[in-house]
């Protein structure tokens, strides 16, 4: 029982990060039909940026903030330089562009940073909290708390603000959005900026637990993508449920089978979803263009 | 208010509008009729700026607007209820209407009250998703959403398409009422008799060219129109 609970804790912790990456996928996909495989690299920029800025003597909270801003700038540049010029290209071509952008970002990160693994000190110490026979790291609470706060903030933004409604309107019907006067280019840039911020924040809070390196974005993108697929691409709540589910499956796979195959869980899930549940648990929308 | 001067528009190599010139004066209902594929929707899309003009001019209140982006044209006072309604399906009726006023910086409670007065069913259903509305209700929502921009010029693309006769009458009565309240309307219809009956003037479009123009009643009586578009 204690072991089970332990696996639940670690599953929910990484799952919360996958959920945030999946939310980033969802937001961009909804606004633009683009599946942004550079989403995981925002996580890396958040973590690596904070590590290197903190190493340069900047206080951790400020370093984190600067790293998040840097990720947002990269997100906006990705939209402006790679996605916007290819407007109207096929979804497959746009996916190729984001994969290319992801490779490019990793290349630059290798030069700007280095090829080593790095970590950050836990925000509230390393003393484990005992809970039902298992233990929970304070940093896990940070990860889950931040993920929850981001999800609530995103929900309020999308449901309650006119700008958020304009984003959903653009997702629902781009032509009609233009006809009511929504500047779709700005909405798409907003989606990329917010997604980058979410990814980078996830990177900051998870780095004390999982370590980071210039290329960790690949696995985060894969798992976030799997989570978004499970939830039904384009469905925010589905992204969160999918993320937690992938995290739990991974933890149980590693705990009860072998940690060697931990990263294969996401692959298997993607294949199963594609075969048996192409619209995901929450029946996300099918790819359609206006 | 609106003047098109030798406007051309094309989809790749398919030219959909050839040198179209027409005018809409303040306070008028102008009907644009023509069979399927004549270019009516293309004309409205070009005026709204969601389809580029290949050549020619679009003058709105005397100023050229053909190079302006769509959202700028909405801010200037051109709103469109597009063909096929195009409501924001997952969003509530109230949110659809709020988005209609997206470009307005001033409060718009009085406009909302007028839209609800024109289409009371929208008020009743304001909390439900737009996709759960019936076709006629979605049409009302599309028109109401355009009205929320407080436009000077209202573009309506086939508001009667696919609606039962009773609903068609209701929608057209709303258009007449809008005109009485001072709105200027460019009304596109395949349902030529209904549109010309309420229009001050009309234009007949055929394969991207204006082939006839005149007072609404005169066009209704024109033998060519009667034969080609009214099936009489
Ligand atoms: N998206 C498009 N791509 C290519 N051709 C189009 C497109 N939309 C319309 N057309 C063509 O332009 C012409 C005018 O169409 P349209 O403006 O929709 O006519 P109407 O609204 O009068 O039925 C038609 O020949 C149609 O096939
Ligand atoms: Mg049409």
XYZ file of C-alpha atoms and ligand atoms in Angstrom:
550
model
C 0.000 0.000 0.000
C 2.773 2.393 0.939
C 4.592 1.509 -2.258
C 1.427 2.075 -4.257
C 0.935 5.484 -2.671
C 4.570 6.331 -3.343
C 4.086 5.566 -7.022
C 0.903 7.647 -7.078
C 2.812 10.610 -5.672
C 5.624 10.408 -8.182
C 3.151 9.723 -11.003
C 1.073 12.763 -10.161
C 4.175 14.945 -9.900
C 5.559 14.193 -13.350
C 1.998 13.913 -14.615
C 1.353 17.513 -13.584
C 4.295 18.593 -15.744
C 3.047 16.532 -18.697
C -0.358 18.113 -18.172
C 1.168 21.581 -18.463
C 3.043 20.630 -21.631
C -0.194 19.150 -22.999
C -2.015 22.399 -22.162
C 0.575 24.227 -24.236
C -0.079 21.865 -27.155
C -3.816 22.362 -26.706
C -3.708 26.131 -26.637
C -1.631 26.439 -29.805
C -3.522 23.678 -31.568
C -6.854 25.314 -30.820
C -5.829 28.730 -32.006
C -3.901 27.665 -35.083
C -4.273 23.929 -35.884
C -0.511 23.687 -35.370
C 0.856 20.797 -33.300
C 3.893 22.510 -31.851
C 6.627 19.962 -31.213
C 8.872 22.707 -29.863
C 6.571 22.794 -26.822
C 8.976 20.666 -24.768
C 11.832 23.039 -25.511
C 10.035 25.790 -23.607
C 10.287 23.505 -20.546
C 14.024 23.210 -21.196
C 14.454 26.980 -21.625
C 12.646 27.574 -18.329
C 14.845 25.096 -16.446
C 18.204 25.726 -18.148
C 17.672 29.484 -18.244
C 17.022 29.581 -14.516
C 20.045 27.366 -13.785
C 22.454 29.535 -15.763
C 21.042 32.886 -14.641
C 21.135 31.737 -11.020
C 24.710 30.547 -11.532
C 25.533 34.050 -12.771
C 24.522 35.347 -9.352
C 20.939 36.390 -9.992
C 18.489 35.575 -7.193
C 16.469 32.447 -7.975
C 12.991 34.056 -8.296
C 14.332 36.764 -10.618
C 16.338 34.206 -12.607
C 13.186 32.123 -13.020
C 11.190 35.143 -14.146
C 13.865 36.082 -16.693
C 13.998 32.521 -18.023
C 10.223 32.491 -18.426
C 10.336 35.820 -20.284
C 13.095 34.405 -22.503
C 10.904 31.398 -23.327
C 7.992 33.710 -24.177
C 10.256 35.653 -26.541
C 11.357 32.393 -28.193
C 7.674 31.409 -28.498
C 6.772 34.716 -30.137
C 9.746 34.458 -32.496
C 8.744 30.903 -33.394
C 5.311 32.207 -34.352
C 6.572 35.292 -36.157
C 9.493 33.756 -38.055
C 8.399 30.173 -38.665
C 4.636 29.795 -38.397
C 3.266 33.105 -39.677
C 5.212 33.080 -42.982
C 3.877 29.556 -43.631
C 0.258 30.563 -43.074
C -2.020 28.378 -45.146
C 0.475 25.525 -45.389
C -0.824 22.015 -44.702
C -0.941 20.794 -41.074
C 1.782 18.265 -41.864
C 4.071 20.980 -43.236
C 3.454 23.066 -40.119
C 4.338 20.097 -37.887
C 7.582 19.672 -39.838
C 8.334 23.340 -39.260
C 7.901 22.997 -35.489
C 10.089 19.892 -35.442
C 12.743 21.846 -37.338
C 12.382 24.722 -34.900
C 12.780 22.299 -32.003
C 16.034 20.944 -33.445
C 17.253 24.494 -34.001
C 16.413 25.538 -30.417
C 18.307 22.510 -29.048
C 21.303 23.390 -31.208
C 21.364 26.953 -29.947
C 20.836 25.755 -26.358
C 23.891 23.507 -26.681
C 25.967 26.550 -27.585
C 24.437 29.036 -25.145
C 24.389 26.554 -22.262
C 26.315 23.281 -22.390
C 25.765 19.528 -22.724
C 25.710 18.693 -19.009
C 22.800 17.807 -16.773
C 21.896 20.541 -14.293
C 19.652 20.889 -11.307
C 18.197 23.581 -9.081
C 17.855 23.573 -5.290
C 14.374 22.589 -4.133
C 12.304 25.689 -3.305
C 11.325 24.615 0.213
C 14.036 22.210 1.233
C 14.403 18.466 0.788
C 12.853 17.197 4.024
C 10.298 14.549 2.904
C 6.769 14.788 4.225
C 5.419 11.460 5.527
C 1.935 10.695 4.269
C 0.096 7.378 4.638
C 3.322 5.405 4.923
C 4.804 7.011 1.825
C 6.828 10.182 1.531
C 6.304 13.273 -0.515
C 8.953 15.840 -1.406
C 8.017 19.473 -0.795
C 9.039 20.162 -4.393
C 6.322 17.747 -5.565
C 3.796 19.943 -3.806
C 5.274 22.933 -5.623
C 4.902 21.185 -8.964
C 1.298 20.137 -8.325
C 0.343 23.458 -6.769
C 1.815 25.502 -9.607
C 0.183 23.236 -12.180
C -3.185 23.649 -10.478
C -2.781 27.420 -10.232
C -1.829 27.669 -13.918
C -4.765 25.540 -14.930
C -7.210 27.685 -12.958
C -5.651 30.883 -14.329
C -5.866 29.582 -17.882
C -9.457 28.511 -17.352
C -10.424 31.941 -16.033
C -8.600 33.643 -18.891
C -10.318 31.541 -21.559
C -13.797 31.615 -20.022
C -14.055 35.024 -18.419
C -12.020 37.548 -20.405
C -12.929 38.979 -23.795
C -9.411 38.242 -25.064
C -9.748 34.622 -23.919
C -13.130 34.385 -25.618
C -11.571 35.792 -28.780
C -9.002 33.004 -28.614
C -11.731 30.384 -28.284
C -13.703 32.084 -31.044
C -10.654 31.937 -33.320
C -10.373 28.243 -32.546
C -14.053 27.642 -33.240
C -14.330 29.622 -36.474
C -11.446 31.646 -37.782
C -13.395 33.324 -40.571
C -16.115 34.497 -38.202
C -13.484 35.703 -35.748
C -11.980 37.879 -38.462
C -15.428 39.167 -39.371
C -16.115 40.379 -35.825
C -12.794 42.202 -35.887
C -10.462 39.809 -34.095
C -6.882 40.300 -35.264
C -6.115 36.608 -35.732
C -2.363 37.153 -36.079
C -2.219 38.689 -32.612
C -4.366 35.901 -31.172
C -1.998 33.276 -32.586
C 1.003 35.145 -31.193
C -0.788 35.253 -27.836
C -1.327 31.485 -27.936
C 2.367 30.885 -28.631
C 3.421 33.331 -25.913
C 1.122 31.866 -23.261
C 2.071 28.291 -24.201
C 5.751 29.167 -23.926
C 5.180 30.714 -20.508
C 3.287 27.655 -19.262
C 6.023 25.328 -20.534
C 8.806 27.423 -19.021
C 7.079 27.657 -15.644
C 6.732 23.875 -15.676
C 10.454 23.665 -16.442
C 11.355 25.894 -13.504
C 9.375 23.929 -10.925
C 10.280 20.446 -12.140
C 14.026 20.927 -12.594
C 14.841 20.363 -8.875
C 13.254 16.898 -9.256
C 14.093 15.675 -12.754
C 17.275 17.566 -13.735
C 17.528 19.349 -17.049
C 19.732 19.416 -20.132
C 19.608 21.129 -23.548
C 17.687 18.191 -25.044
C 15.119 17.291 -22.341
C 12.462 19.008 -24.466
C 12.159 16.006 -26.758
C 10.787 13.666 -24.110
C 8.572 16.365 -22.591
C 7.124 17.076 -26.041
C 6.539 13.375 -26.675
C 4.803 12.848 -23.349
C 2.856 16.091 -23.484
C 1.736 15.167 -26.983
C 0.652 11.716 -25.784
C -1.259 13.375 -22.940
C -2.985 15.791 -25.311
C -3.888 12.864 -27.599
C -5.324 10.841 -24.725
C -7.415 13.786 -23.625
C -8.535 14.532 -27.157
C -6.398 17.091 -28.972
C -7.707 20.576 -28.326
C -9.485 19.850 -25.053
C -7.915 21.663 -22.046
C -9.437 19.473 -19.332
C -8.565 16.409 -21.401
C -4.959 17.596 -21.529
C -4.787 17.703 -17.751
C -6.403 14.299 -17.276
C -4.207 12.860 -20.039
C -1.077 14.294 -18.451
C -1.845 12.844 -15.027
C -2.739 9.513 -16.612
C 0.547 9.274 -18.524
C 2.443 10.268 -15.386
C 0.719 7.553 -13.341
C 1.174 4.900 -16.035
C 4.858 5.735 -16.209
C 5.270 5.568 -12.451
C 3.462 2.234 -12.179
C 5.327 0.861 -15.190
C 8.623 1.846 -13.608
C 7.614 0.619 -10.141
C 6.011 -2.709 -10.976
C 7.652 -3.661 -14.276
C 10.953 -1.973 -15.003
C 12.148 1.595 -15.179
C 13.982 0.670 -18.402
C 10.729 1.029 -20.325
C 9.487 4.155 -18.568
C 9.792 6.355 -21.646
C 8.128 3.756 -23.855
C 4.836 4.184 -22.005
C 4.071 7.396 -23.891
C 4.793 5.715 -27.244
C 2.513 2.807 -26.442
C -0.228 5.157 -25.301
C 0.026 7.210 -28.506
C -0.299 4.052 -30.600
C -3.237 2.730 -28.567
C -5.039 6.064 -28.802
C -4.444 6.286 -32.547
C -5.833 2.787 -33.054
C -8.732 2.662 -30.637
C -9.648 6.175 -29.595
C -8.651 8.616 -32.330
C -10.665 11.453 -30.779
C -9.348 10.888 -27.271
C -11.200 10.457 -23.990
C -12.890 13.829 -24.189
C -13.609 13.739 -27.912
C -11.450 16.635 -29.037
C -12.307 18.271 -32.320
C -11.109 16.762 -35.558
C -8.644 18.759 -37.610
C -10.657 21.090 -39.777
C -9.799 24.339 -41.417
C -12.107 27.235 -42.125
C -21.688 55.141 -47.943
C -20.154 52.259 -49.923
C -18.932 52.421 -53.478
C -17.202 49.662 -55.410
C -15.279 50.825 -58.442
C -14.305 48.183 -61.006
C -13.569 45.679 -58.273
C -11.923 42.396 -59.263
C -11.282 39.427 -57.042
C -9.934 35.970 -57.740
C -9.253 32.629 -56.083
C -5.916 31.740 -57.625
C -6.667 31.691 -61.347
C -10.441 31.561 -60.939
C -11.636 35.145 -61.359
C -14.807 35.498 -59.254
C -15.498 39.235 -59.691
C -14.924 41.155 -62.933
C -14.956 44.949 -62.762
C -17.892 45.164 -60.387
C -19.104 48.681 -59.663
C -21.959 49.346 -57.310
C -23.042 51.824 -54.681
C -24.944 51.679 -51.419
C -26.263 54.990 -50.103
C -26.843 55.790 -46.448
C -30.142 54.419 -45.185
C -30.757 52.137 -48.159
C -31.365 48.437 -48.401
C -29.549 47.283 -51.512
C -30.180 43.728 -52.674
C -27.538 41.786 -54.563
C -29.095 38.800 -56.282
C -27.794 36.131 -58.611
C -27.624 32.399 -58.952
C -25.311 30.086 -57.055
C -21.672 30.771 -57.894
C -22.337 34.262 -59.289
C -19.828 35.822 -56.889
C -22.122 37.350 -54.261
C -20.293 35.859 -51.285
C -16.951 36.786 -52.813
C -18.125 40.385 -53.112
C -19.106 40.583 -49.441
C -15.885 38.843 -48.386
C -13.878 41.359 -50.387
C -15.753 44.288 -48.830
C -15.105 42.862 -45.345
C -11.454 42.284 -46.161
C -11.286 38.524 -45.597
C -10.680 38.095 -49.343
C -8.188 40.348 -51.148
C -9.204 42.647 -53.987
C -7.129 41.892 -57.089
C -7.768 45.358 -58.474
C -10.301 48.177 -58.267
C -11.342 50.299 -55.340
C -13.618 50.002 -52.334
C -14.661 53.386 -50.975
C -16.320 53.529 -47.584
C -17.554 56.944 -46.515
C -15.402 58.350 -49.307
C -12.123 56.751 -48.161
C -10.418 53.812 -49.887
C -10.413 50.743 -47.636
C -9.329 47.963 -49.989
C -5.868 47.757 -48.386
C -7.108 47.757 -44.784
C -7.114 44.604 -42.699
C -10.452 43.034 -41.853
C -10.402 44.057 -38.189
C -9.773 47.687 -39.128
C -12.797 47.643 -41.433
C -14.962 46.346 -38.574
C -13.741 49.226 -36.424
C -14.613 51.636 -39.262
C -18.201 50.372 -39.231
C -18.619 47.418 -41.585
C -20.077 44.255 -40.056
C -21.082 41.049 -41.791
C -23.396 38.173 -41.070
C -21.706 35.541 -43.234
C -23.180 32.815 -45.394
C -23.926 29.697 -43.368
C -24.221 31.719 -40.126
C -20.729 30.779 -38.863
C -21.605 31.200 -35.203
C -18.983 30.317 -32.582
C -20.552 26.930 -31.847
C -19.038 25.988 -28.480
C -19.420 29.514 -27.090
C -22.608 30.703 -25.423
C -25.073 32.951 -27.211
C -24.081 35.772 -24.850
C -20.375 35.266 -25.631
C -21.102 35.256 -29.376
C -22.818 38.608 -28.955
C -20.062 39.985 -26.726
C -17.529 39.063 -29.424
C -19.620 40.962 -31.950
C -18.706 44.082 -29.980
C -15.018 43.066 -29.872
C -13.800 46.204 -31.644
C -15.882 48.594 -29.538
C -14.183 50.362 -26.693
C -17.366 51.863 -25.242
C -19.970 49.975 -23.181
C -22.574 48.299 -25.352
C -25.415 47.363 -23.008
C -27.933 49.396 -25.005
C -26.961 47.637 -28.258
C -27.423 44.290 -26.542
C -30.868 45.379 -25.349
C -31.793 46.337 -28.925
C -30.593 42.984 -30.280
C -32.649 41.142 -27.637
C -35.609 43.344 -28.520
C -35.218 42.438 -32.207
C -34.714 38.715 -31.518
C -36.198 37.921 -28.075
C -35.348 34.216 -28.406
C -31.647 35.097 -28.108
C -32.217 36.564 -24.670
C -34.048 33.441 -23.574
C -31.204 31.208 -24.828
C -28.273 33.457 -23.948
C -26.603 30.893 -21.667
C -26.626 27.915 -24.024
C -23.938 27.097 -26.624
C -24.633 28.592 -30.039
C -24.423 25.166 -31.675
C -27.533 24.018 -29.796
C -29.649 26.691 -31.489
C -31.908 25.858 -34.435
C -30.920 27.099 -37.896
C -33.232 30.091 -37.694
C -31.992 31.009 -34.240
C -28.388 30.727 -35.408
C -29.224 33.109 -38.237
C -30.668 35.558 -35.739
C -27.524 35.189 -33.659
C -25.290 35.828 -36.679
C -27.219 39.016 -37.478
C -27.321 40.022 -33.819
C -23.581 39.460 -33.511
C -22.979 41.745 -36.506
C -25.287 44.381 -34.998
C -23.304 44.318 -31.750
C -20.485 46.069 -33.621
C -22.908 49.012 -34.027
C -22.028 49.078 -37.719
C -22.794 51.846 -40.181
C -23.102 49.247 -42.940
C -24.544 45.791 -42.387
C -23.645 43.044 -44.874
C -26.019 40.075 -44.871
C -25.099 36.951 -46.847
C -28.075 34.701 -47.589
C -29.906 35.190 -44.291
C -32.856 33.146 -45.569
C -30.832 30.141 -46.754
C -32.311 26.874 -45.537
C -35.026 28.465 -43.397
C -38.746 27.690 -43.367
C -40.920 30.390 -45.040
C -42.231 31.684 -41.729
C -38.691 32.229 -40.433
C -37.652 33.864 -43.707
C -40.445 36.389 -43.224
C -39.359 36.995 -39.657
C -35.723 37.611 -40.643
C -36.657 39.922 -43.530
C -39.062 41.818 -41.258
C -36.144 42.368 -38.899
C -34.088 43.749 -41.807
C -36.904 46.160 -42.684
C -37.095 47.249 -39.075
C -33.332 47.868 -38.988
C -33.651 50.094 -42.035
C -36.481 52.000 -40.349
C -34.135 52.593 -37.433
C -31.552 54.049 -39.820
C -29.332 51.079 -40.729
C -27.763 50.752 -44.180
C -27.908 47.192 -45.513
C -26.326 45.307 -48.392
C -28.412 42.156 -48.651
C -27.221 39.157 -50.651
C -29.854 36.607 -51.571
C -30.513 33.759 -53.946
C -34.116 34.205 -52.879
C -34.397 37.140 -55.293
C -38.121 37.883 -54.990
C -37.999 38.182 -51.207
C -34.871 40.350 -51.282
C -35.993 42.669 -54.080
C -39.385 43.115 -52.427
C -37.824 44.833 -49.420
C -34.923 46.543 -51.241
C -34.720 50.149 -52.371
C -32.434 49.150 -55.195
C -30.944 45.955 -56.499
C -28.109 44.593 -58.586
C -28.103 41.326 -60.476
C -24.761 39.527 -60.555
C -23.985 36.882 -63.172
C -20.644 35.022 -63.274
C -18.888 37.857 -61.494
C -20.376 40.741 -63.489
C -23.205 43.160 -62.758
C -25.702 42.565 -65.569
C -28.695 44.573 -64.329
C -29.383 47.244 -61.796
C -32.348 49.318 -60.791
C -35.028 50.000 -58.215
C -36.127 46.889 -56.318
C -39.671 47.013 -57.668
C -38.455 47.622 -61.228
C -36.179 44.610 -61.114
C -38.974 42.500 -59.694
C -41.080 43.456 -62.713
C -38.256 43.000 -65.234
C -39.040 40.069 -67.548
C -35.403 38.926 -67.664
C -35.194 38.824 -63.882
C -38.548 37.099 -63.632
C -37.465 34.422 -66.033
C -33.913 33.854 -64.810
C -34.226 34.289 -61.048
C -37.845 34.080 -60.047
C -38.757 31.116 -62.234
C -41.831 32.917 -63.565
N -12.588 29.263 -51.653
C -12.744 29.235 -52.995
N -11.760 28.744 -53.785
C -11.899 28.716 -55.125
N -12.975 29.156 -55.787
C -13.987 29.655 -55.056
C -13.926 29.725 -53.626
N -15.076 30.275 -53.186
C -15.812 30.529 -54.274
N -15.166 30.169 -55.412
C -15.648 30.321 -56.781
O -15.932 31.691 -56.995
C -17.140 31.832 -57.700
C -18.098 32.696 -56.914
O -18.473 32.023 -55.708
P -19.331 32.712 -54.596
O -18.812 34.077 -54.364
O -19.382 31.802 -53.433
O -20.750 32.791 -55.283
P -22.195 32.967 -54.663
O -22.055 33.455 -53.268
O -22.854 33.956 -55.559
O -22.860 31.647 -54.730
C -17.673 30.439 -57.978
O -17.269 30.076 -59.271
C -16.953 29.583 -56.957
O -16.739 28.294 -57.467
Mg -22.793 32.684 -51.567
